[in-house]
Tab-separated table of C-alpha atoms in Angstrom:
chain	number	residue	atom	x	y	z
A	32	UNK	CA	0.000	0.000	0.000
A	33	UNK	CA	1.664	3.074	-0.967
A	34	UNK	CA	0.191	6.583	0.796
A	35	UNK	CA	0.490	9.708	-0.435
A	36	UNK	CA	-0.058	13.444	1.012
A	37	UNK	CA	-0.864	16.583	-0.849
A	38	UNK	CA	-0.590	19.247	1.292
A	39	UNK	CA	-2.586	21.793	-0.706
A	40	UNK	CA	-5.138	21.154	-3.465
A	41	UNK	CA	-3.081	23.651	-5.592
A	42	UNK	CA	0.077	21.082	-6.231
A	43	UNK	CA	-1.993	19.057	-8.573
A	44	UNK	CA	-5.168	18.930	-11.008
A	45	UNK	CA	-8.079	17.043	-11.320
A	46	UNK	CA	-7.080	14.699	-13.502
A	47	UNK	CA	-4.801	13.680	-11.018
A	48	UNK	CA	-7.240	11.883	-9.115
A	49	UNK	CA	-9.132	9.523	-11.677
A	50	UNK	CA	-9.329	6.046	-10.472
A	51	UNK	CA	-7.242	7.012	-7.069
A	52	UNK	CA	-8.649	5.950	-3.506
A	53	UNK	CA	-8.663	10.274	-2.041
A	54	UNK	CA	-9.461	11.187	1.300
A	55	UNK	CA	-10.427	15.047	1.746
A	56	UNK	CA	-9.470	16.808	5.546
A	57	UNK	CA	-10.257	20.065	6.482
A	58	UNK	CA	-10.254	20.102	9.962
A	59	UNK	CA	-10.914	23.682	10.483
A	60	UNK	CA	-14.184	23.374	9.519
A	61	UNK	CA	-15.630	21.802	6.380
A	62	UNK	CA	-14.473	18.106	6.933
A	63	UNK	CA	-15.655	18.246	10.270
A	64	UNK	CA	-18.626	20.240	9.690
A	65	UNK	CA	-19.901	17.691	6.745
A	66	UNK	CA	-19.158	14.896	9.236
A	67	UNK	CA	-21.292	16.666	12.308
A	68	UNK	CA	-24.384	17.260	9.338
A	69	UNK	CA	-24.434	12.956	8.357
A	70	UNK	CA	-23.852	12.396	11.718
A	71	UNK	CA	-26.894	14.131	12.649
A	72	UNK	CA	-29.039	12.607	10.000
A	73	UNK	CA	-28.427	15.582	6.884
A	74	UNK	CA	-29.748	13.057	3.782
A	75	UNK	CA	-26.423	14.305	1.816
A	76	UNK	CA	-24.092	16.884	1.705
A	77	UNK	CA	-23.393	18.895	-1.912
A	78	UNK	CA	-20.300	20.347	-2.466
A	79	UNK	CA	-19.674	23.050	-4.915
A	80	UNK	CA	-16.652	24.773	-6.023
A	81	UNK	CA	-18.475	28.329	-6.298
A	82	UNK	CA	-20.744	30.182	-4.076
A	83	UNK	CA	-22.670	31.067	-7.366
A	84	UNK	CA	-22.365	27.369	-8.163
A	85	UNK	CA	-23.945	27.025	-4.569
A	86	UNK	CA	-26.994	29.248	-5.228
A	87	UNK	CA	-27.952	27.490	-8.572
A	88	UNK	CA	-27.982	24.060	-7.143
A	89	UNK	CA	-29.967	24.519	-4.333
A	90	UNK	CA	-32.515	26.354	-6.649
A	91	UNK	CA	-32.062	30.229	-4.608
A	92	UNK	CA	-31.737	30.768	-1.393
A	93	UNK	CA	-35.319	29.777	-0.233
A	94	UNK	CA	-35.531	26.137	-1.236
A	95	UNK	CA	-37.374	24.049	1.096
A	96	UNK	CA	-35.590	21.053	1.259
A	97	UNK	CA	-32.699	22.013	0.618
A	98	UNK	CA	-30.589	24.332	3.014
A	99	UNK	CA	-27.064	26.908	1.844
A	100	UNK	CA	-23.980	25.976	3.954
A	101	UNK	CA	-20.506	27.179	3.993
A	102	UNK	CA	-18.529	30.003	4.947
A	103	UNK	CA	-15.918	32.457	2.864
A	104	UNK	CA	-12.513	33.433	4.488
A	105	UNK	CA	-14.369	32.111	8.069
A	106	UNK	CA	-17.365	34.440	7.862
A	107	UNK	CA	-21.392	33.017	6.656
A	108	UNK	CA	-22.215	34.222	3.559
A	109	UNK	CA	-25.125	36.369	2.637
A	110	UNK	CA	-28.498	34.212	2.089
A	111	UNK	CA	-27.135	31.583	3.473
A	112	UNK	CA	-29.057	29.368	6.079
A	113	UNK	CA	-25.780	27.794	7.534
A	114	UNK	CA	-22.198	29.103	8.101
A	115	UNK	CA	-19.327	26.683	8.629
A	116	UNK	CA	-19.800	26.147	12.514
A	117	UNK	CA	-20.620	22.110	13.296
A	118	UNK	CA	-22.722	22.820	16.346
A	119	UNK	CA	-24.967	24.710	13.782
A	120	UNK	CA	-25.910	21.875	12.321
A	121	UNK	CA	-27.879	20.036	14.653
A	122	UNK	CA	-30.548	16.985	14.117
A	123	UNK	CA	-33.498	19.656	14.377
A	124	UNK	CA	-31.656	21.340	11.731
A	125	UNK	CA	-30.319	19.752	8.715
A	126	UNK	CA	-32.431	15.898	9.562
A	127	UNK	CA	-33.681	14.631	6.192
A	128	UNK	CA	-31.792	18.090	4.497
A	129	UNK	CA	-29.610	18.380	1.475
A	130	UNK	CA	-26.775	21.005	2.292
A	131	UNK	CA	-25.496	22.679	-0.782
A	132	UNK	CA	-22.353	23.148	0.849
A	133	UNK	CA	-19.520	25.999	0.201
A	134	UNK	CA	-16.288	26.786	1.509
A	135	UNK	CA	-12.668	28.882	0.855
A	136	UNK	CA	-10.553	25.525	1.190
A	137	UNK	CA	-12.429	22.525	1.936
A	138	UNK	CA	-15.441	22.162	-0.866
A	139	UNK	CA	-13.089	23.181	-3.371
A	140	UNK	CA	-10.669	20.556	-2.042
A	141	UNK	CA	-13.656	17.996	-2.644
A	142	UNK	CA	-14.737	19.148	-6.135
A	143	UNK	CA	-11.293	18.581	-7.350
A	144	UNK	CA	-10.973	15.188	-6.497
A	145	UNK	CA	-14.233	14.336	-7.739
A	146	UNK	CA	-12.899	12.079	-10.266
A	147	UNK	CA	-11.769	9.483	-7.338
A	148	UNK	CA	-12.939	6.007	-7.639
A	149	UNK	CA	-13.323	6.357	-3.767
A	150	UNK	CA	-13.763	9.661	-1.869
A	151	UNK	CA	-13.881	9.996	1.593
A	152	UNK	CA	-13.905	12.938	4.253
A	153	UNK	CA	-11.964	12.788	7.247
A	154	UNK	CA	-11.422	14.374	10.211
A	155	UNK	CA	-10.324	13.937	13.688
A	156	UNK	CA	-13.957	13.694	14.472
A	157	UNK	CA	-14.449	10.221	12.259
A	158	UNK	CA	-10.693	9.298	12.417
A	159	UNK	CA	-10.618	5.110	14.021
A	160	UNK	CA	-13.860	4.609	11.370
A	161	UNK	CA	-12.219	5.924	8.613
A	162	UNK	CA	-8.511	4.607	9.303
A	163	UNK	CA	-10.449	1.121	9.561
A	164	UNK	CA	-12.237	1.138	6.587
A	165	UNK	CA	-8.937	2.167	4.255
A	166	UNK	CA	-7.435	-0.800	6.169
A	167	UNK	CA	-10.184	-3.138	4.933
A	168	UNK	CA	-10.037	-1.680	1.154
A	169	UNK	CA	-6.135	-2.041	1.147
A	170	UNK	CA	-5.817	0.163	-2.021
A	171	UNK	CA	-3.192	2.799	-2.491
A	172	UNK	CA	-4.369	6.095	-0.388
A	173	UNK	CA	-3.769	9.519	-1.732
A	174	UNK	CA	-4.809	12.440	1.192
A	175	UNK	CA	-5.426	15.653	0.180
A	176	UNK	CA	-5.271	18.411	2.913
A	177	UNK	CA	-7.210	21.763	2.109
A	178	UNK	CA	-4.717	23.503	3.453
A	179	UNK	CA	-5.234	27.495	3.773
A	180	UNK	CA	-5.136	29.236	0.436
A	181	UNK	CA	-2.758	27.372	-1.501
A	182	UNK	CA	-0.490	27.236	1.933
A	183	UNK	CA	0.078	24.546	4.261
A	184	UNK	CA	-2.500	24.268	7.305
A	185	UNK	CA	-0.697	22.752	10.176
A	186	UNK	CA	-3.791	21.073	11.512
A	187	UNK	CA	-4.696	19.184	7.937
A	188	UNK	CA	-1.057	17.821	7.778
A	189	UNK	CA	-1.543	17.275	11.195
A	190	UNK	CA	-4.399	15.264	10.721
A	191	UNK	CA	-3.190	13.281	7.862
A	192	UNK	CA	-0.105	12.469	9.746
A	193	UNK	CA	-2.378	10.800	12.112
A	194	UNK	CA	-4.480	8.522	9.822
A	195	UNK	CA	-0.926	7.624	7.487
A	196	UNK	CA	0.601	6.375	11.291
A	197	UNK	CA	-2.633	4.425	11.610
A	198	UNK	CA	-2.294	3.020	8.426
A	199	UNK	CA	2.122	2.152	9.090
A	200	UNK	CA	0.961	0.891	12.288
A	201	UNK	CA	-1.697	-1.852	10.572
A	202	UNK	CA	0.800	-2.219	7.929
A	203	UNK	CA	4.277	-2.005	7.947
A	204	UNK	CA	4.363	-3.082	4.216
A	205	UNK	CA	3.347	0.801	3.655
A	206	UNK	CA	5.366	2.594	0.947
A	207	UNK	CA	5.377	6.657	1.852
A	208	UNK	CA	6.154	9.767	-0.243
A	209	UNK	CA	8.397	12.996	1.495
A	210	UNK	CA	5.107	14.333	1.995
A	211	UNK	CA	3.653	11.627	4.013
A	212	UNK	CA	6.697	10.647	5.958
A	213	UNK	CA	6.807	14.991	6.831
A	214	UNK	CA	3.065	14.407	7.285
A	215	UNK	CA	3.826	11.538	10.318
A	216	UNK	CA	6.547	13.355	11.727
A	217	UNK	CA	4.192	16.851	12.539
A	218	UNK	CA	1.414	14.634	13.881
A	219	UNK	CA	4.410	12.780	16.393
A	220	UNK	CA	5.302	16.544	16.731
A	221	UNK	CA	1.947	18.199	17.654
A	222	UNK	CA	-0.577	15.283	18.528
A	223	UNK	CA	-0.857	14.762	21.180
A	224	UNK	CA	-2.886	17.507	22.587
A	225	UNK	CA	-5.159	18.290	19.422
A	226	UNK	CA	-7.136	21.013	21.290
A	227	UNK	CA	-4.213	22.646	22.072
A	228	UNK	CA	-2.225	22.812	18.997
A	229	UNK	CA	-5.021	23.478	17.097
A	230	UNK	CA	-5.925	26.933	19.192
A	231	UNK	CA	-2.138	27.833	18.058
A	232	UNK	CA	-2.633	27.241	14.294
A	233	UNK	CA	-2.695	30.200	12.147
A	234	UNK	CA	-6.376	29.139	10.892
A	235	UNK	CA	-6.976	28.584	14.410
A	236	UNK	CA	-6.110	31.656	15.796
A	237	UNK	CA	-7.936	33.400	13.329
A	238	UNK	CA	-10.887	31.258	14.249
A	239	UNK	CA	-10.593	32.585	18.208
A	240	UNK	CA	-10.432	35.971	16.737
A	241	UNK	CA	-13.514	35.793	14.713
A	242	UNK	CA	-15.800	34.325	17.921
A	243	UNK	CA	-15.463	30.878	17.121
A	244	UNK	CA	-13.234	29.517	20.207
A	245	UNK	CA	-15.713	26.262	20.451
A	246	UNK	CA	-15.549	24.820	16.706
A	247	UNK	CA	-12.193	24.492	17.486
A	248	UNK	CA	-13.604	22.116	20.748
A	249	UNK	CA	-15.858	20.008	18.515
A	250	UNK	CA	-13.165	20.073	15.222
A	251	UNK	CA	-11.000	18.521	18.016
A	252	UNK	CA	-12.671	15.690	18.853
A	253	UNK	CA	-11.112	12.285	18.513
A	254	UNK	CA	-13.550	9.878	16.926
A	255	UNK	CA	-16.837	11.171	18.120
A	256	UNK	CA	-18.814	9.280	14.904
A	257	UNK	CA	-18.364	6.492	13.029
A	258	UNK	CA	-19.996	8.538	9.780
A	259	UNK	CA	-17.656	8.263	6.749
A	260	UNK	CA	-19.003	10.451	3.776
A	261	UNK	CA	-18.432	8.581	0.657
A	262	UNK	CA	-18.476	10.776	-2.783
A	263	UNK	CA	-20.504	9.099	-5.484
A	264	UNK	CA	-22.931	11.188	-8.511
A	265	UNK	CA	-21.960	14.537	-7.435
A	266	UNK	CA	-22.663	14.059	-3.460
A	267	UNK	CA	-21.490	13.321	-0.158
A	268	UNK	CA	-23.599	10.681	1.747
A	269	UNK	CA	-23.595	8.064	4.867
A	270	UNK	CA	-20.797	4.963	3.419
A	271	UNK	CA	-23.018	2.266	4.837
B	266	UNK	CA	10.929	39.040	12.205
B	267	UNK	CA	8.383	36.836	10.592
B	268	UNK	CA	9.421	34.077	8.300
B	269	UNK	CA	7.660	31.943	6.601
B	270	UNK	CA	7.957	28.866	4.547
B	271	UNK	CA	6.681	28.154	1.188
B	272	UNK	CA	6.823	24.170	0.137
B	273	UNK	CA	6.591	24.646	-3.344
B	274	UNK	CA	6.575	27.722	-5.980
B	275	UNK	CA	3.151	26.448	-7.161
B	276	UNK	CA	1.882	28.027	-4.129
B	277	UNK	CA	2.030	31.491	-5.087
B	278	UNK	CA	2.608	33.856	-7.701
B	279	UNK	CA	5.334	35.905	-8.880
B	280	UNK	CA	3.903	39.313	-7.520
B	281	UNK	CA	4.249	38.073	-4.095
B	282	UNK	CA	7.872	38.229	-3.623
B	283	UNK	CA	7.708	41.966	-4.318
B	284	UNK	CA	10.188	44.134	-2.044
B	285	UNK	CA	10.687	41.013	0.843
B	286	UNK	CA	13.375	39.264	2.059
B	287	UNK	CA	13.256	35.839	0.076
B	288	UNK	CA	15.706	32.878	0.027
B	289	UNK	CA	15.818	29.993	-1.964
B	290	UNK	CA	16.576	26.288	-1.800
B	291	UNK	CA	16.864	23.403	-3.753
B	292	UNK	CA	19.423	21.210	-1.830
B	293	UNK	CA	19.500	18.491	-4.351
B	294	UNK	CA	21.104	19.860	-6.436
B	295	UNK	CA	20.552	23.222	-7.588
B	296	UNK	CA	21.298	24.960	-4.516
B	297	UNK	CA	23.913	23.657	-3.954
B	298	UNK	CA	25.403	23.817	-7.186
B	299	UNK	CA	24.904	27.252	-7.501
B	300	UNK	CA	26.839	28.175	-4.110
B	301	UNK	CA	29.730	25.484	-5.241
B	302	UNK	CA	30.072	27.281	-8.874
B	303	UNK	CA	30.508	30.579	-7.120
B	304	UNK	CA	32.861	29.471	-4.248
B	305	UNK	CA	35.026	27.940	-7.097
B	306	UNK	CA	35.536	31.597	-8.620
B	307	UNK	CA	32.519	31.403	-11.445
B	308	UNK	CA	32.122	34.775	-12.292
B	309	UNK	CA	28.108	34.791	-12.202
B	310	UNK	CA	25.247	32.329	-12.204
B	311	UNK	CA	22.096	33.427	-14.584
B	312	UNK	CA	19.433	31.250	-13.541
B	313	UNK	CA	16.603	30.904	-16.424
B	314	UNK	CA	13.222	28.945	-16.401
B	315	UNK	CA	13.338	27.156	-19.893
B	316	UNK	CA	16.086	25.365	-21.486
B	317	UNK	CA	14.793	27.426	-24.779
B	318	UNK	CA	15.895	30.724	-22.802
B	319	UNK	CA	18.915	29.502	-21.624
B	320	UNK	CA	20.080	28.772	-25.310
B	321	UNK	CA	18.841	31.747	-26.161
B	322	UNK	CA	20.495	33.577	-23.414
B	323	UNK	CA	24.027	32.150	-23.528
B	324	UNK	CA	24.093	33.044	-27.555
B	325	UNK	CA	23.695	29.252	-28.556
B	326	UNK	CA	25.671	26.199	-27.454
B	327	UNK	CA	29.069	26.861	-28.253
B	328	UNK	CA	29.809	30.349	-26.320
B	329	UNK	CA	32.980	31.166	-25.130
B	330	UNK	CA	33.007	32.709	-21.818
B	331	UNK	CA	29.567	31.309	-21.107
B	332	UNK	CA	28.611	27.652	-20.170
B	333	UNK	CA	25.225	26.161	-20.107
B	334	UNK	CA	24.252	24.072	-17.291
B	335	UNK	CA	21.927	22.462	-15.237
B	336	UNK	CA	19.281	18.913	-15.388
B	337	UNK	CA	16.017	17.896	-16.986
B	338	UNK	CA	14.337	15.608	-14.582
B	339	UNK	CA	18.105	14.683	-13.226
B	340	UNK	CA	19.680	13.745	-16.324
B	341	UNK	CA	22.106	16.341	-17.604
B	342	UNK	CA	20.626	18.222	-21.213
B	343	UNK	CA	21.826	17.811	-24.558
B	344	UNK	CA	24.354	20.021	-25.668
B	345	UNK	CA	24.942	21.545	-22.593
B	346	UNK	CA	28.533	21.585	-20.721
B	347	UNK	CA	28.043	21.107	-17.312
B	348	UNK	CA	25.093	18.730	-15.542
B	349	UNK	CA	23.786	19.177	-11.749
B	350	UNK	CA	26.184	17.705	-10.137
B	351	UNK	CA	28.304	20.213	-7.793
B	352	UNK	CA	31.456	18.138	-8.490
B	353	UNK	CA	31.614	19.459	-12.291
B	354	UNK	CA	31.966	23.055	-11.647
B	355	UNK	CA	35.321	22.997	-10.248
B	356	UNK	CA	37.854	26.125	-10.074
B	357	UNK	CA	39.363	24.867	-13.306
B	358	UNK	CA	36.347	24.712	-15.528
B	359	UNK	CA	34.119	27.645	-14.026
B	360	UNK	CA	36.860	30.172	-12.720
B	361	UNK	CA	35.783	33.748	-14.513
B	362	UNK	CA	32.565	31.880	-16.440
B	363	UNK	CA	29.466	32.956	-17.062
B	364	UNK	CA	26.747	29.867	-16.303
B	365	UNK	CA	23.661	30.002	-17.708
B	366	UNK	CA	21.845	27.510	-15.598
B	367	UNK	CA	18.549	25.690	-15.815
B	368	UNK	CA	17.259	23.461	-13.921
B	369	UNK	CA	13.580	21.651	-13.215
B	370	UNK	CA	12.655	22.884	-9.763
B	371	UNK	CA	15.652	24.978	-8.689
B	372	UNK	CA	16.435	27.385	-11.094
B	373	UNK	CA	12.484	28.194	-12.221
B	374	UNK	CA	12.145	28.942	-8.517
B	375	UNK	CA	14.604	31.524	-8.246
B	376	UNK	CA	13.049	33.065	-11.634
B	377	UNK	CA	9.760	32.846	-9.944
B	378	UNK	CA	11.299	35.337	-6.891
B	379	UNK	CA	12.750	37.767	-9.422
B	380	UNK	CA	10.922	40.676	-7.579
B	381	UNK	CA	12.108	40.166	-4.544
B	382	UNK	CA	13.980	43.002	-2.642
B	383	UNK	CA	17.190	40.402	-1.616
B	384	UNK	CA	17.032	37.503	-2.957
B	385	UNK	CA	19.509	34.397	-1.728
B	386	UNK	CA	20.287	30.920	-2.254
B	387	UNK	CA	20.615	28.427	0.576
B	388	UNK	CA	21.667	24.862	0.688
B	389	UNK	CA	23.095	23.123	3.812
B	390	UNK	CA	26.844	24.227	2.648
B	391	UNK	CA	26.341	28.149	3.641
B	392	UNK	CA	23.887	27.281	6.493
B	393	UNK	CA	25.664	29.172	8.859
B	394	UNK	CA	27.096	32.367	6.575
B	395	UNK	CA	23.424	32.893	5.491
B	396	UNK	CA	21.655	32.742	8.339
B	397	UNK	CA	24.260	35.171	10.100
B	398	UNK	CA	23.985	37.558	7.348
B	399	UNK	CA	20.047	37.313	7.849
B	400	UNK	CA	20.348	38.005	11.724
B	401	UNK	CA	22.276	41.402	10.566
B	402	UNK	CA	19.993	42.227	7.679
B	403	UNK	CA	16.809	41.738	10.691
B	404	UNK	CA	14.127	41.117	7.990
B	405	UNK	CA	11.150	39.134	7.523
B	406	UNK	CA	12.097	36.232	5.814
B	407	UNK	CA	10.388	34.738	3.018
B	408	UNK	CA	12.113	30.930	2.678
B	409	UNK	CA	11.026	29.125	-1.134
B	410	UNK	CA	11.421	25.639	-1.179
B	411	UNK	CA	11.990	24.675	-5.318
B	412	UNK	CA	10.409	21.183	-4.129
B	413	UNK	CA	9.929	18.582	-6.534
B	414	UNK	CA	7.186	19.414	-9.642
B	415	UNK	CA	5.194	20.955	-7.358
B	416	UNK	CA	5.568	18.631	-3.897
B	417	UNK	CA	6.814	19.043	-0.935
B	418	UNK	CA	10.928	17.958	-1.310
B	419	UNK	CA	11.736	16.490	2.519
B	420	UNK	CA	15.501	17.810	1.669
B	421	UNK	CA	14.413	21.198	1.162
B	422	UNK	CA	11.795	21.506	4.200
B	423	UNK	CA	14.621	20.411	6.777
B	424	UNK	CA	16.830	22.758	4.887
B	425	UNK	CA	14.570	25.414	5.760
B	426	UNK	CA	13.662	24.465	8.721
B	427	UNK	CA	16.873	24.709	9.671
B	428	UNK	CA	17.489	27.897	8.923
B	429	UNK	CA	14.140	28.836	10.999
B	430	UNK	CA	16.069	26.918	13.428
B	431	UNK	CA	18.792	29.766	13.063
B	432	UNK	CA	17.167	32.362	13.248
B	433	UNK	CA	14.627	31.680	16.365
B	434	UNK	CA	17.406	30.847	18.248
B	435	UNK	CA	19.019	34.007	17.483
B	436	UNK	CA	15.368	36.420	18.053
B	437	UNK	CA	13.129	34.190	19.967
B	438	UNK	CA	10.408	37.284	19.133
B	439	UNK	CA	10.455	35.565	15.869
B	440	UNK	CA	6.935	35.565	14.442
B	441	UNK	CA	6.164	31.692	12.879
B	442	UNK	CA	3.809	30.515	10.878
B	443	UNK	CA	1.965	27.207	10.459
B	444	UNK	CA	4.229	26.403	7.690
B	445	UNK	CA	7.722	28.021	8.882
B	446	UNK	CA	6.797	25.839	12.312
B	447	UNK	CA	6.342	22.798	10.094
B	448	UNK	CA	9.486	23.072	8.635
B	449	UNK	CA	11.144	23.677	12.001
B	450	UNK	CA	9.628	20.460	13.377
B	451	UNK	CA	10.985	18.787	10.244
B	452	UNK	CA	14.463	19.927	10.599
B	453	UNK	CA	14.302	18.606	14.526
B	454	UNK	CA	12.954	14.649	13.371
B	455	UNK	CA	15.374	14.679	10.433
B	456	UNK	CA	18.259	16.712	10.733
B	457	UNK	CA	20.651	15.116	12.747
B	458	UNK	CA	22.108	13.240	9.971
B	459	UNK	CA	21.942	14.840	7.134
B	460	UNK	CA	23.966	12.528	4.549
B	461	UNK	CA	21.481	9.611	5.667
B	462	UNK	CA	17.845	11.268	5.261
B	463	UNK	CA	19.226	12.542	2.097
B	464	UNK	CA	19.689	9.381	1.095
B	465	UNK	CA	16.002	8.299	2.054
B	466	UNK	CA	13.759	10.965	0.377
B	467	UNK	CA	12.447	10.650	-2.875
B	468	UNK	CA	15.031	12.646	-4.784
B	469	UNK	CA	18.129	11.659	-2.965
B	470	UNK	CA	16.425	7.676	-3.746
B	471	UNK	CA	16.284	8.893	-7.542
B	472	UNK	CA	19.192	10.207	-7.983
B	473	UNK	CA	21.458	7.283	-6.013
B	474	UNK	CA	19.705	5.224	-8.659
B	475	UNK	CA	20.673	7.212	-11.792
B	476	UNK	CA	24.416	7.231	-10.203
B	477	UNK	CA	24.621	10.298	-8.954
B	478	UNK	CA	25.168	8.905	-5.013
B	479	UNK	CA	27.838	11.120	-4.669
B	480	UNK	CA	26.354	14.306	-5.348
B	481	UNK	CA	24.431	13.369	-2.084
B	482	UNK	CA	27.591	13.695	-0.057
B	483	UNK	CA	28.781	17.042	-1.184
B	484	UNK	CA	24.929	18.385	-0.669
B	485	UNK	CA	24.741	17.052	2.614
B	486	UNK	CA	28.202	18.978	3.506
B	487	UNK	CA	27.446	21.649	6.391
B	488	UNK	CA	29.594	24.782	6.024
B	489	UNK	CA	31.826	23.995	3.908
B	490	UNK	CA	31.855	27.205	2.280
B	491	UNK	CA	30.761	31.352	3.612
B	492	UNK	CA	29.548	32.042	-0.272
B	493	UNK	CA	26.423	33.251	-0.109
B	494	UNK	CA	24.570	33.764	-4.075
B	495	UNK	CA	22.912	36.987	-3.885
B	496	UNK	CA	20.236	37.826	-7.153
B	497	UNK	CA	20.655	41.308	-8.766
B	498	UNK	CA	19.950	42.123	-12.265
B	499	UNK	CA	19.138	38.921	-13.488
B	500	UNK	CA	21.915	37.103	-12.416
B	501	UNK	CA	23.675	35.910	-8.897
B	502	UNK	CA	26.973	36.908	-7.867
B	503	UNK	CA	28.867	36.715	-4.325
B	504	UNK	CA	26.932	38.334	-1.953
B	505	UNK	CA	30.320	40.827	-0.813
């Protein structure tokens, strides 16, 4: 099994991920925020690489069934029901909803690996589930962080570092790139209290800044669901 | 100070570098090659971003005072004098030259910071002469990893993180960021031996197999010279 890590969505193109077995993290929020919206019963999650894009699919902004999501550079967007908080998406909420869902890093992230035979979104949220599932398929794993505008995000690498040591530590057959060996090392480096080292992340910090101290409390949250969303006809949904 | 770290040049654009503080890297090789050329008495390195230009540049193939050098994917070009390998541009062949020098990651990157105010080149073998000139020059410092067709390069993120090493040390009011402490961490898992994680990242595994297992021995050398390249009207010369 060989594992690869991209660190930012910019390094590559789409084409890139035909056929490949991707798994999409943006801790701070979107990955975990999709996650919390399954979890809590959302029929699926739509992810769209515009907030135009956004708008159209979910057929304006006062579609019934179906509810706006998302946030640009941290803040909710205009018309939208939803910003990019996971405690805002609650059972009462988003139960039975489709989310047309938008955001800076993370939905973009998702729409470019869409041509993935298997797409998944992780988090530290859904970590054990997901780590045990890409155990079971035994393909090649490519993990492609969101990162923070074409930078590095110290809690996606982070994150991936964890689930590529889950993966050595099932395996020791596993073949790794620069970027997932430097991947490993920063999660050995800054794991161990996720809470903490994310509230010292630049995206975190900003978070604090911007009145959202407790995302940061739910986005750090180790295994909290079993939910995997799975990517298949232009959607993110429960991988039963 | 601030410094960051960018992994790749795909990151960003050229207008970025405008007016800061930048220093590039491309350990294997073209770092290093650069700073070896100009410790051996070349008179000036012009680095160029297609092997058309640098042709075009050096007034075709067969130039007196100028050589062409530099790598395509590793493997030295056709018609050109000197390859990638530090080794070749010894006191006898480059002493007074001009080098026009391409090569796939390295040289494109230091095109790519063109704008920037200073403009250096790092490898391990001026480590120490750089970083003390950057503690003088008290700057924010912009570190450009040339990476490997736009990935992360393990060689050239402990490189850098070296140097943030350096310079926190020096200042700890250094200001980091997600990616400059990435780098940091980096340099503290690999660093200790330099000639043997060389030797285990995906370039240094690429180019032991193409023969060049040498060349990883005289990248790997710490201080072994005070030369530091400094950029100025399209070419680099000995910073004096």
């Amino acid at each position: 099994m060989k594992i690869d890590v991209l660190l930012s969505p910019i390094q590559t193109d789409e084409l890139y991920f035909t056929g490949k077995t991707t798994v999409v993290i943006d801790v701070l929020r979107a990955s975990s925020t999709i996650i919390t919206a399954l979890s809590n019963g959302a029929k699926e999650v739509v992810p769209v690489g515009t907030v135009e894009f956004a708008v159209k699919v979910s057929g304006g902004i006062f579609g019934g069934q179906t509810l706006l999501g998302g946030e640009r550079n941290t803040k909710k967007i205009e018309g939208f029901a939803l910003g990019n908080s996971p405690s805002e998406y609650t059972k009462e909420i988003v139960s039975g909803k489709s989310i047309v869902f938008y955001s800076t890093n993370g939905s973009r992230a998702i729409v470019k690996a869409k041509y993935s035979a298997n797409l998944f979104i992780c988090s530290f949220n859904n970590m054990k589930s997901l780590s045990d599932h890409l155990k079971k398929l035994n393909e090649d794993v490519f993990i492609l962080c969101s990162g923070n505008n074409n930078f590095l995000s110290l809690e996606d690498s982070v994150c991936a570092g964890m689930l590529v040591n889950e993966l050595v530590s099932y395996n020791n057959q596993t073949e790794l790139t620069d970027s997932s060996k430097s991947a490993m090392s920063l999660f050995k480096s800054f794991g161990k209290n996720i809470l903490k080292f994310l509230s010292e992340t630049d995206h975190g910090r900003l978070l604090i800044s911007n009145g959202f101290e407790s995302d940061l409390k739910d986005c750090a949250e180790l295994d909290s669901t079993k939910v995997i969303p799975f990517y298949s006809g232009n959607t993110l949904r429960v991988l039963k």
